[in-house]
Each structure stands twice: as structure tokens, then as C-alpha cells.
mmCIF file of N, CA and C in Angstrom:
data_model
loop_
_atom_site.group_PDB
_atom_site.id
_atom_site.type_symbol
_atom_site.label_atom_id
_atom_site.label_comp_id
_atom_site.label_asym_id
_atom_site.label_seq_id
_atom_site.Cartn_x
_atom_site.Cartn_y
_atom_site.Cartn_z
ATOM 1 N N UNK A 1 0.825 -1.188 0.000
ATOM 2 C CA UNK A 1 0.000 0.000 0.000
ATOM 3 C C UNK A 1 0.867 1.248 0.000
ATOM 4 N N UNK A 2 0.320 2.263 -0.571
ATOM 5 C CA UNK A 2 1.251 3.523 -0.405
ATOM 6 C C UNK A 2 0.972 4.147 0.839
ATOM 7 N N UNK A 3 1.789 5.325 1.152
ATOM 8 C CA UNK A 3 1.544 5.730 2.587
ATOM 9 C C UNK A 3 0.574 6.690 2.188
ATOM 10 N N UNK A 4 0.079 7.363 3.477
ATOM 11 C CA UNK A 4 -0.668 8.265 3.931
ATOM 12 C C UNK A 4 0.059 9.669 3.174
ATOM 13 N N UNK A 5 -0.497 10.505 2.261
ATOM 14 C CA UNK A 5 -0.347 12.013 1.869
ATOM 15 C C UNK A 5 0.671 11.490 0.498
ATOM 16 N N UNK A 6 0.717 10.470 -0.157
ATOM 17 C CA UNK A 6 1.293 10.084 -1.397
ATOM 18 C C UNK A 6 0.403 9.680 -2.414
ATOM 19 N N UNK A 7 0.952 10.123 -3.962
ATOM 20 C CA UNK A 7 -0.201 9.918 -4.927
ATOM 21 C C UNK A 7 0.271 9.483 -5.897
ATOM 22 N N UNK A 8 -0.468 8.858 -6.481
ATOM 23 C CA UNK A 8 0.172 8.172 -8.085
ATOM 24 C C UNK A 8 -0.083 8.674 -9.009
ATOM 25 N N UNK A 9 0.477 8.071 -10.096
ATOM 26 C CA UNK A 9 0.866 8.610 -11.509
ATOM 27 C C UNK A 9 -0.674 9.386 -11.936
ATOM 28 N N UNK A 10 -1.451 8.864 -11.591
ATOM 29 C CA UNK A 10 -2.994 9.590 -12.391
ATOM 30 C C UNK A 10 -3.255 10.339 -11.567
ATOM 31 N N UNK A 11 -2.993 10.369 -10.027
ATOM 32 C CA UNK A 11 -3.544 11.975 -9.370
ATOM 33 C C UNK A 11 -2.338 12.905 -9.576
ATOM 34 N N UNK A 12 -1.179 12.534 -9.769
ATOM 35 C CA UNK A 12 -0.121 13.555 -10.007
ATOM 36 C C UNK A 12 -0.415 14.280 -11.474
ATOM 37 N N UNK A 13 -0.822 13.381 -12.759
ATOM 38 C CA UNK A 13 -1.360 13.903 -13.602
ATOM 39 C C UNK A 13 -2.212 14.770 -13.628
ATOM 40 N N UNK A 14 -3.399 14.396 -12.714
ATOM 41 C CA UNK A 14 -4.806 15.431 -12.614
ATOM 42 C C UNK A 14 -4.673 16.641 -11.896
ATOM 43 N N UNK A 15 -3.835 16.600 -11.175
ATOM 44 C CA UNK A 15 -3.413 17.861 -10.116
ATOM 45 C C UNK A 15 -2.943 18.594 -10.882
ATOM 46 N N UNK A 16 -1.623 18.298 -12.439
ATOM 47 C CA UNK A 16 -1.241 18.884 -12.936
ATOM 48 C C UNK A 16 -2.107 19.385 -13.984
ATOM 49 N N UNK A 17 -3.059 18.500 -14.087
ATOM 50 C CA UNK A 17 -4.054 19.281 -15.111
ATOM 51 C C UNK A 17 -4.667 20.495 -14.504
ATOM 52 N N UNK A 18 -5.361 20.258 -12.966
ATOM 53 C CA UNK A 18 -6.225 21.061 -12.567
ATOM 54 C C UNK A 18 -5.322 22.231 -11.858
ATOM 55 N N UNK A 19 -3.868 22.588 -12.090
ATOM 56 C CA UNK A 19 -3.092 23.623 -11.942
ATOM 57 C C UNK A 19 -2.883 24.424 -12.878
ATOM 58 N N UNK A 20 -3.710 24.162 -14.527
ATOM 59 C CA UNK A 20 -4.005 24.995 -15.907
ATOM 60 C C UNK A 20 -5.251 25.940 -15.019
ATOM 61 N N UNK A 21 -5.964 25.165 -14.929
ATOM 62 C CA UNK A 21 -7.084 25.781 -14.630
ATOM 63 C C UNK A 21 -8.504 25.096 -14.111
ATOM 64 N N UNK A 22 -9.545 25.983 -13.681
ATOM 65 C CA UNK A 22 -11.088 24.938 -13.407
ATOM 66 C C UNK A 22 -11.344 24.034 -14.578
ATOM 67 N N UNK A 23 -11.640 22.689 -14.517
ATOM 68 C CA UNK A 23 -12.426 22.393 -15.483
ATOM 69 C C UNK A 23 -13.210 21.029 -14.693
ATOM 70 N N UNK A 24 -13.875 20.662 -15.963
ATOM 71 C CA UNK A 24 -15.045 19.050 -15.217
ATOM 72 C C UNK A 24 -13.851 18.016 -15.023
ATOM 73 N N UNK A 25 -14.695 17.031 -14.980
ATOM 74 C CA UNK A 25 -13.814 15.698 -14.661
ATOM 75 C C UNK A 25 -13.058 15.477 -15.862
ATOM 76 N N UNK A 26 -13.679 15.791 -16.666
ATOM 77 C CA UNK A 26 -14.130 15.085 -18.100
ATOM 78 C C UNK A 26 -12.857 15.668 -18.631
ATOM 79 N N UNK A 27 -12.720 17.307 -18.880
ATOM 80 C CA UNK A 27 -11.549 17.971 -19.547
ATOM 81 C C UNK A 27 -10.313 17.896 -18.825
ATOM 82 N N UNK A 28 -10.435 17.054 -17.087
ATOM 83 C CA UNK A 28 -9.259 17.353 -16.749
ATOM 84 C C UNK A 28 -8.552 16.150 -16.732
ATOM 85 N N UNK A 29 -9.098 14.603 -17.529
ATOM 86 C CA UNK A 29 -9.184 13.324 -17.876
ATOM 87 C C UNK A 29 -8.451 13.831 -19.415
ATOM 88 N N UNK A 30 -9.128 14.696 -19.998
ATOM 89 C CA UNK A 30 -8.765 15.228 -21.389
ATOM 90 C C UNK A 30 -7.076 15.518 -21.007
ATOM 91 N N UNK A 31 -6.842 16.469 -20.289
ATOM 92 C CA UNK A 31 -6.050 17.439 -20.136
ATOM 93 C C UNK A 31 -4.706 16.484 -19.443
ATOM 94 N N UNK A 32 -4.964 15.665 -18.583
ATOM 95 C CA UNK A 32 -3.753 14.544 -18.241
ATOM 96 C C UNK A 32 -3.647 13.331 -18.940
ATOM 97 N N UNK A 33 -4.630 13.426 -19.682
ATOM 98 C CA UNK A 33 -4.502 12.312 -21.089
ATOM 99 C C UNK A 33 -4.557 10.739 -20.426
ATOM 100 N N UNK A 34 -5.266 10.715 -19.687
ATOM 101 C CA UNK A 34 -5.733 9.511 -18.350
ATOM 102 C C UNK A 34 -7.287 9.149 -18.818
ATOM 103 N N UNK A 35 -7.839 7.761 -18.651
ATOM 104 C CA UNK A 35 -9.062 7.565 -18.576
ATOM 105 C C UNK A 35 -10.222 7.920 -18.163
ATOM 106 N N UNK A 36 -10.919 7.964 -18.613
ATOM 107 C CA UNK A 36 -12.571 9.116 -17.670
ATOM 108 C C UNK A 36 -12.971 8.059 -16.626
ATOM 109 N N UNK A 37 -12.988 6.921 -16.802
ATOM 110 C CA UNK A 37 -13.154 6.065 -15.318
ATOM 111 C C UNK A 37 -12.025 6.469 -13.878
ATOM 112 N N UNK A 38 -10.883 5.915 -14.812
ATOM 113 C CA UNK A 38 -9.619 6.379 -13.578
ATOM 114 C C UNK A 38 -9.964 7.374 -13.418
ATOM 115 N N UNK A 39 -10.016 8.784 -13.980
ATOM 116 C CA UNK A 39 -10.074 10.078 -13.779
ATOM 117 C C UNK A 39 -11.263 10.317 -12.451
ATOM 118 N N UNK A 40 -12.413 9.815 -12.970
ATOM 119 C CA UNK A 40 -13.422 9.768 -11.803
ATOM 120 C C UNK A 40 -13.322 9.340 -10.885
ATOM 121 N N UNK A 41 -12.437 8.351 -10.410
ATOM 122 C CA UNK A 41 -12.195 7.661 -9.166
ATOM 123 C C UNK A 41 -11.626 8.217 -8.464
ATOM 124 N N UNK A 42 -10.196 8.791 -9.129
ATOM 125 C CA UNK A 42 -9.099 9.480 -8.276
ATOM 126 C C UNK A 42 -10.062 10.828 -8.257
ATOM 127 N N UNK A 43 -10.360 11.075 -8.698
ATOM 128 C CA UNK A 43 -10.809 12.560 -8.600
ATOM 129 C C UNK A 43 -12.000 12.765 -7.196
ATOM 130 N N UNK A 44 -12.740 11.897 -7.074
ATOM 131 C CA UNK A 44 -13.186 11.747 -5.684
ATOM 132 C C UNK A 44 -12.809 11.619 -4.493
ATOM 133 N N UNK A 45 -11.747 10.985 -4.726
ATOM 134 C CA UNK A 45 -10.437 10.974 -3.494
ATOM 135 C C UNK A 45 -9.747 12.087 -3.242
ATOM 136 N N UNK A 46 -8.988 12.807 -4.295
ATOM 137 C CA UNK A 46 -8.707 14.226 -4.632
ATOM 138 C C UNK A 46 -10.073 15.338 -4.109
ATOM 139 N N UNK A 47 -10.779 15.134 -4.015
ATOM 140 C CA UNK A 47 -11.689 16.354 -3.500
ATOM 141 C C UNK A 47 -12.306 15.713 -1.913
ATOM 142 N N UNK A 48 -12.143 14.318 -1.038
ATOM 143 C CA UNK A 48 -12.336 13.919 -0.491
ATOM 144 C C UNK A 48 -10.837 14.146 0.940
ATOM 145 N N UNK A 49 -9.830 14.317 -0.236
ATOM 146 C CA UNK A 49 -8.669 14.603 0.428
ATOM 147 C C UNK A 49 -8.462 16.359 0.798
ATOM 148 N N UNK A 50 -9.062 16.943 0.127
ATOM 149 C CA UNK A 50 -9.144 18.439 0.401
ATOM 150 C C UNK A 50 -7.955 19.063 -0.696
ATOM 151 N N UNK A 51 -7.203 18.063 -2.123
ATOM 152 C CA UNK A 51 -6.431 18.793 -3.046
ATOM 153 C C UNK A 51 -7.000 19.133 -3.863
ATOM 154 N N UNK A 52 -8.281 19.064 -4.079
ATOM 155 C CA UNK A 52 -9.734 19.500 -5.696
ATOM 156 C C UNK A 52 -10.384 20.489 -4.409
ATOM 157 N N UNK A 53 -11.237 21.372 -5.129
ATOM 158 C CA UNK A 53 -12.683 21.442 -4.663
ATOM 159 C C UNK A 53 -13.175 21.975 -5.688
ATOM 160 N N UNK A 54 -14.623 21.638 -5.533
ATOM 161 C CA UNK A 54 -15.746 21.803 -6.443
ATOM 162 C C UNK A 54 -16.158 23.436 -6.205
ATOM 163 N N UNK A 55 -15.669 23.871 -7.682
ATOM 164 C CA UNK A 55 -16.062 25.711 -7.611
ATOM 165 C C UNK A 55 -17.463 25.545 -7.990
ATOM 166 N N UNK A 56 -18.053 24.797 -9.174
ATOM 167 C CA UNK A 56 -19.378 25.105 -9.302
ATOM 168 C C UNK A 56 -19.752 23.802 -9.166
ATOM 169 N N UNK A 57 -21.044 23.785 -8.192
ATOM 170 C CA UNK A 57 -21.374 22.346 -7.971
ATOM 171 C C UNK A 57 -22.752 21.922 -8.870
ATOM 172 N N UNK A 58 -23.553 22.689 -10.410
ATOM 173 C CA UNK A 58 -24.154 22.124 -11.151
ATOM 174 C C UNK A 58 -23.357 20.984 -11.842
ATOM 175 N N UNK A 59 -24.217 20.576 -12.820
ATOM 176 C CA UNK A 59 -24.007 18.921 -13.276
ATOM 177 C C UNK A 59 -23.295 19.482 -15.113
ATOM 178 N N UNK A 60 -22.463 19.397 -15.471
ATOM 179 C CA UNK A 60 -21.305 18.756 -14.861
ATOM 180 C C UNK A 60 -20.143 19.377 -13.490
ATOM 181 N N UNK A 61 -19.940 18.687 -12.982
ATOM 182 C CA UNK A 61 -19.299 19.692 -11.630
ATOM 183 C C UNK A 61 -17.861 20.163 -12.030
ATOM 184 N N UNK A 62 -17.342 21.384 -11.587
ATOM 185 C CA UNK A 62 -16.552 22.244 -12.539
ATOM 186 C C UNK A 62 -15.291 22.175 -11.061
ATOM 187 N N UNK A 63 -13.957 21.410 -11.063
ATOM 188 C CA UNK A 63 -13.381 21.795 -10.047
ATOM 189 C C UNK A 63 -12.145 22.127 -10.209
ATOM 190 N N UNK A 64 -11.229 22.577 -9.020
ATOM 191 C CA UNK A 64 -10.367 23.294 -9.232
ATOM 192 C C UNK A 64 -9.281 22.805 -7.910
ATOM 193 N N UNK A 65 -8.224 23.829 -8.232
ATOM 194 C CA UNK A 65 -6.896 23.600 -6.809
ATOM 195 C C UNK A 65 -7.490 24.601 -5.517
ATOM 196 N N UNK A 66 -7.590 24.293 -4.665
ATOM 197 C CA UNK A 66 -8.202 24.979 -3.449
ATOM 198 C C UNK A 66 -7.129 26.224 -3.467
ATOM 199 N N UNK A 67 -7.764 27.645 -3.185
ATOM 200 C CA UNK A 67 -7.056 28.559 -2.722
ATOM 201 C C UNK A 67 -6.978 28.724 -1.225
ATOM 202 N N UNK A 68 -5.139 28.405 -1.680
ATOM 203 C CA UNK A 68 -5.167 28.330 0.327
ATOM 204 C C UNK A 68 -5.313 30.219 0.457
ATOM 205 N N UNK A 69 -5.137 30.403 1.561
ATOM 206 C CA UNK A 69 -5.016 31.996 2.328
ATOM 207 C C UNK A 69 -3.664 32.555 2.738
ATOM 208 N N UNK A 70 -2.453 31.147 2.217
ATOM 209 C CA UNK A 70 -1.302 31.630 2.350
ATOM 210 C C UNK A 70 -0.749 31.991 1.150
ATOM 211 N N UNK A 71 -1.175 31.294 -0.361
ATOM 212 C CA UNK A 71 -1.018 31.674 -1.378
ATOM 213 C C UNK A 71 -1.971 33.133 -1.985
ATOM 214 N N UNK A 72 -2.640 33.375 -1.251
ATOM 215 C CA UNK A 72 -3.478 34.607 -1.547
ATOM 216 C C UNK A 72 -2.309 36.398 -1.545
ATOM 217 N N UNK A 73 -2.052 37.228 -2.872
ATOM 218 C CA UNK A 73 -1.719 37.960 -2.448
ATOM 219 C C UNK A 73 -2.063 39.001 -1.619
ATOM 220 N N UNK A 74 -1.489 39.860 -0.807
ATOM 221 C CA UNK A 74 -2.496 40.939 -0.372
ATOM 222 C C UNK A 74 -2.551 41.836 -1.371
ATOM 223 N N UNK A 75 -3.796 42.992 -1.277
ATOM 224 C CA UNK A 75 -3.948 44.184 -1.527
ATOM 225 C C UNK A 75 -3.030 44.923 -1.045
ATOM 226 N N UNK A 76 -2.085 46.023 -2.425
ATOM 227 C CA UNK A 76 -1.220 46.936 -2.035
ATOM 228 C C UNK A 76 -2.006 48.086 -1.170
ATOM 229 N N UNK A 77 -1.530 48.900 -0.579
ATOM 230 C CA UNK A 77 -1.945 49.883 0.316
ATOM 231 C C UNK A 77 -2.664 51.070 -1.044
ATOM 232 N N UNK A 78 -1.798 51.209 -1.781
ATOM 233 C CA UNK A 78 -2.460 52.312 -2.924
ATOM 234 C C UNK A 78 -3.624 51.845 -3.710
ATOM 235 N N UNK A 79 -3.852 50.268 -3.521
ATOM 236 C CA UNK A 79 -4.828 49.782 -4.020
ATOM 237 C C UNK A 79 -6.081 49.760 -3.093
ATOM 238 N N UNK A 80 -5.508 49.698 -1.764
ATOM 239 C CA UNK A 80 -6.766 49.836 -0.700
ATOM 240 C C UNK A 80 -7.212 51.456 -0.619
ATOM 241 N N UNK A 81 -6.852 52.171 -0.775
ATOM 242 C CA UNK A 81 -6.826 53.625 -0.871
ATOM 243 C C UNK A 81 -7.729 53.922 -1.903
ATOM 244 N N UNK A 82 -7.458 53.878 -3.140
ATOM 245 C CA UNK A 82 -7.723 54.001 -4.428
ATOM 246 C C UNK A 82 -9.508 53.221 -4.170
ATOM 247 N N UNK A 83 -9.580 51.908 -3.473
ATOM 248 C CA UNK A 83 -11.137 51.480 -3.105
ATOM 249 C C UNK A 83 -11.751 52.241 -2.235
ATOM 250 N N UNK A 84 -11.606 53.012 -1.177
ATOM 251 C CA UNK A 84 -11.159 53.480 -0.174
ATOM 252 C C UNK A 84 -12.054 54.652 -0.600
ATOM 253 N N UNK A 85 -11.038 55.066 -1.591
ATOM 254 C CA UNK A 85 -11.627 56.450 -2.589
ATOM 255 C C UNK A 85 -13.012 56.367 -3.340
ATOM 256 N N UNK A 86 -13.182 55.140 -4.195
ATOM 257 C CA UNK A 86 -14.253 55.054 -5.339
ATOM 258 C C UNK A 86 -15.417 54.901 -4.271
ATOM 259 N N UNK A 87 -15.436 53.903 -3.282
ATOM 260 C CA UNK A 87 -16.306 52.964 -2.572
ATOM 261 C C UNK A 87 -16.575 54.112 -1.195
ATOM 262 N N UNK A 88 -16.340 54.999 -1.318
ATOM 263 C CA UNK A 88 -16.318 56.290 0.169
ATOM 264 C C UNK A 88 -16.513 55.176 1.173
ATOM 265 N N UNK A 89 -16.176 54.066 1.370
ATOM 266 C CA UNK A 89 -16.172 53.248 2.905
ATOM 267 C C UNK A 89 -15.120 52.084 2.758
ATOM 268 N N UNK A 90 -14.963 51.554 3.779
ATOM 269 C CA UNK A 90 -13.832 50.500 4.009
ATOM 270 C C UNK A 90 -14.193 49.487 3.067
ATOM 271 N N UNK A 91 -13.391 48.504 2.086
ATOM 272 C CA UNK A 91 -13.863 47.674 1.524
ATOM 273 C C UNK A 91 -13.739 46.148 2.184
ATOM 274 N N UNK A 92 -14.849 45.513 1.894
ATOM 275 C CA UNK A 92 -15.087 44.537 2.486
ATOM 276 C C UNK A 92 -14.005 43.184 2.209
ATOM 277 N N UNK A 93 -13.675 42.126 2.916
ATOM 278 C CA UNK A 93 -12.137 41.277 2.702
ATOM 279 C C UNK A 93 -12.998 40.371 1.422
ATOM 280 N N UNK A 94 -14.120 40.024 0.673
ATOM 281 C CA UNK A 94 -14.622 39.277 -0.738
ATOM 282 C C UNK A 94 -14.151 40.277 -1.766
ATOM 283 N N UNK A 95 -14.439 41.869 -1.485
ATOM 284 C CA UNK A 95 -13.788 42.395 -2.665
ATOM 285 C C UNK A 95 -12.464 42.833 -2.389
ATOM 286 N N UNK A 96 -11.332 42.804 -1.589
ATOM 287 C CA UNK A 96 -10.498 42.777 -1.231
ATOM 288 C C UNK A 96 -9.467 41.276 -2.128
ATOM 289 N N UNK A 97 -10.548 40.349 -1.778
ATOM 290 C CA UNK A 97 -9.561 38.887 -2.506
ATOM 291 C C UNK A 97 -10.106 39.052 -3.894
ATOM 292 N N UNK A 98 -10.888 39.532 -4.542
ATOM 293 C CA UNK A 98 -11.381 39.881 -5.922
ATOM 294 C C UNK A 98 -10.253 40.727 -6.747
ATOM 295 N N UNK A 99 -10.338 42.140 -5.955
ATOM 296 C CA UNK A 99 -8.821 42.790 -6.636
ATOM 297 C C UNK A 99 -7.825 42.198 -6.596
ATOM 298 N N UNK A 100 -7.814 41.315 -5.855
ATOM 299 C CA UNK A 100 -5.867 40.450 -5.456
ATOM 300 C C UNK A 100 -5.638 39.751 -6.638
ATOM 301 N N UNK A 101 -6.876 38.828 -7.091
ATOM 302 C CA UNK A 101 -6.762 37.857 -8.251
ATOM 303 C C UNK A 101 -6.458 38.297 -9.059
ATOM 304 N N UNK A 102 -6.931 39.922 -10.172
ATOM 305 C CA UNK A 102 -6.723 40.405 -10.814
ATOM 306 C C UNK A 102 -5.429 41.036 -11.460
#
């Protein structure tokens, strides 16, 4: 058996797929060039393990690499200012991680 927090060749694939970007099971089976069965299996484990999560949960389900809060950049100070300015009040920390992405 493998150990605990180790992954094989098809979740190392899918992780690397789903580090392009969101997509279904389906394109990210496409995208590591792996089977849509295998793909579905590991991929439940992968979002069961907390390395997927499901951004949109309609049918087909659309998932992605979790954004941790340590990889999050902050807002520069001239950028909080500049909201600060448009928004005449403090801006809230959802549109705060909105400008960061950008």
C-alpha cells in the first residue's frame, strides 16, 4: 500500500491538469490524457482529500486547486486607498480577494 499524503501517476497527472485551470472531470481526464473512469475515481479521493474542490457544484461539476489563504496575495496599500476612494467606505475582505486575483 502507499503511505498516507502520497499519490500516483494519475492523481499527479490530474493535479497537474487542474493547476491549468477549473475544469469538469471530463476535460481534466482530457487534459492529463488519463481515462474518464480512472479520472473519476481518483478525482473523488482528490476532492475527499481536500487537493480538488468543487467551484461550481451544477451537473457537470466544474473543479479546481483549493485557494489556500497563504497563497493569496495581499492588496497593495495604494490599491486599498484608491477602493477606499471610489467605494467612500472600508472595503469589504470578498472584494479585497477579488482585486488580489486580478
Amino acid at each position: 500500500m502507499r503511505p498516507t499524503g502520497r499519490y500516483g501517476d494519475i492523481a499527479h497527472a490530474l493535479m497537474d491538469a487542474a493547476a491549468v485551470g477549473p475544469a469538469t472531470v471530463r476535460s481534466l481526464a482530457e487534459r492529463a490524457q488519463v481515462g474518464y473512469g480512472a479520472a473519476a475515481y481518483t478525482v473523488t479521493r482528490l476532492v475527499q482529500r481536500g487537493e480538488l474542490e468543487v467551484v461550481h457544484a451544477c451537473r457537470p461539476a466544474v473543479l479546481a486547486i483549493p485557494v489556500d489563504s497563504d497563497n493569496q496575495r495581499e492588496v497593495p496599500d495604494s490599491m486599498r486607498a484608491l477602493q477606499q476612494a471610489w467605494f467612500g467606505r472600508p472595503v469589504d475582505e470578498a472584494l479585497q480577494r477579488a482585486w488580489a486575483d486580478l
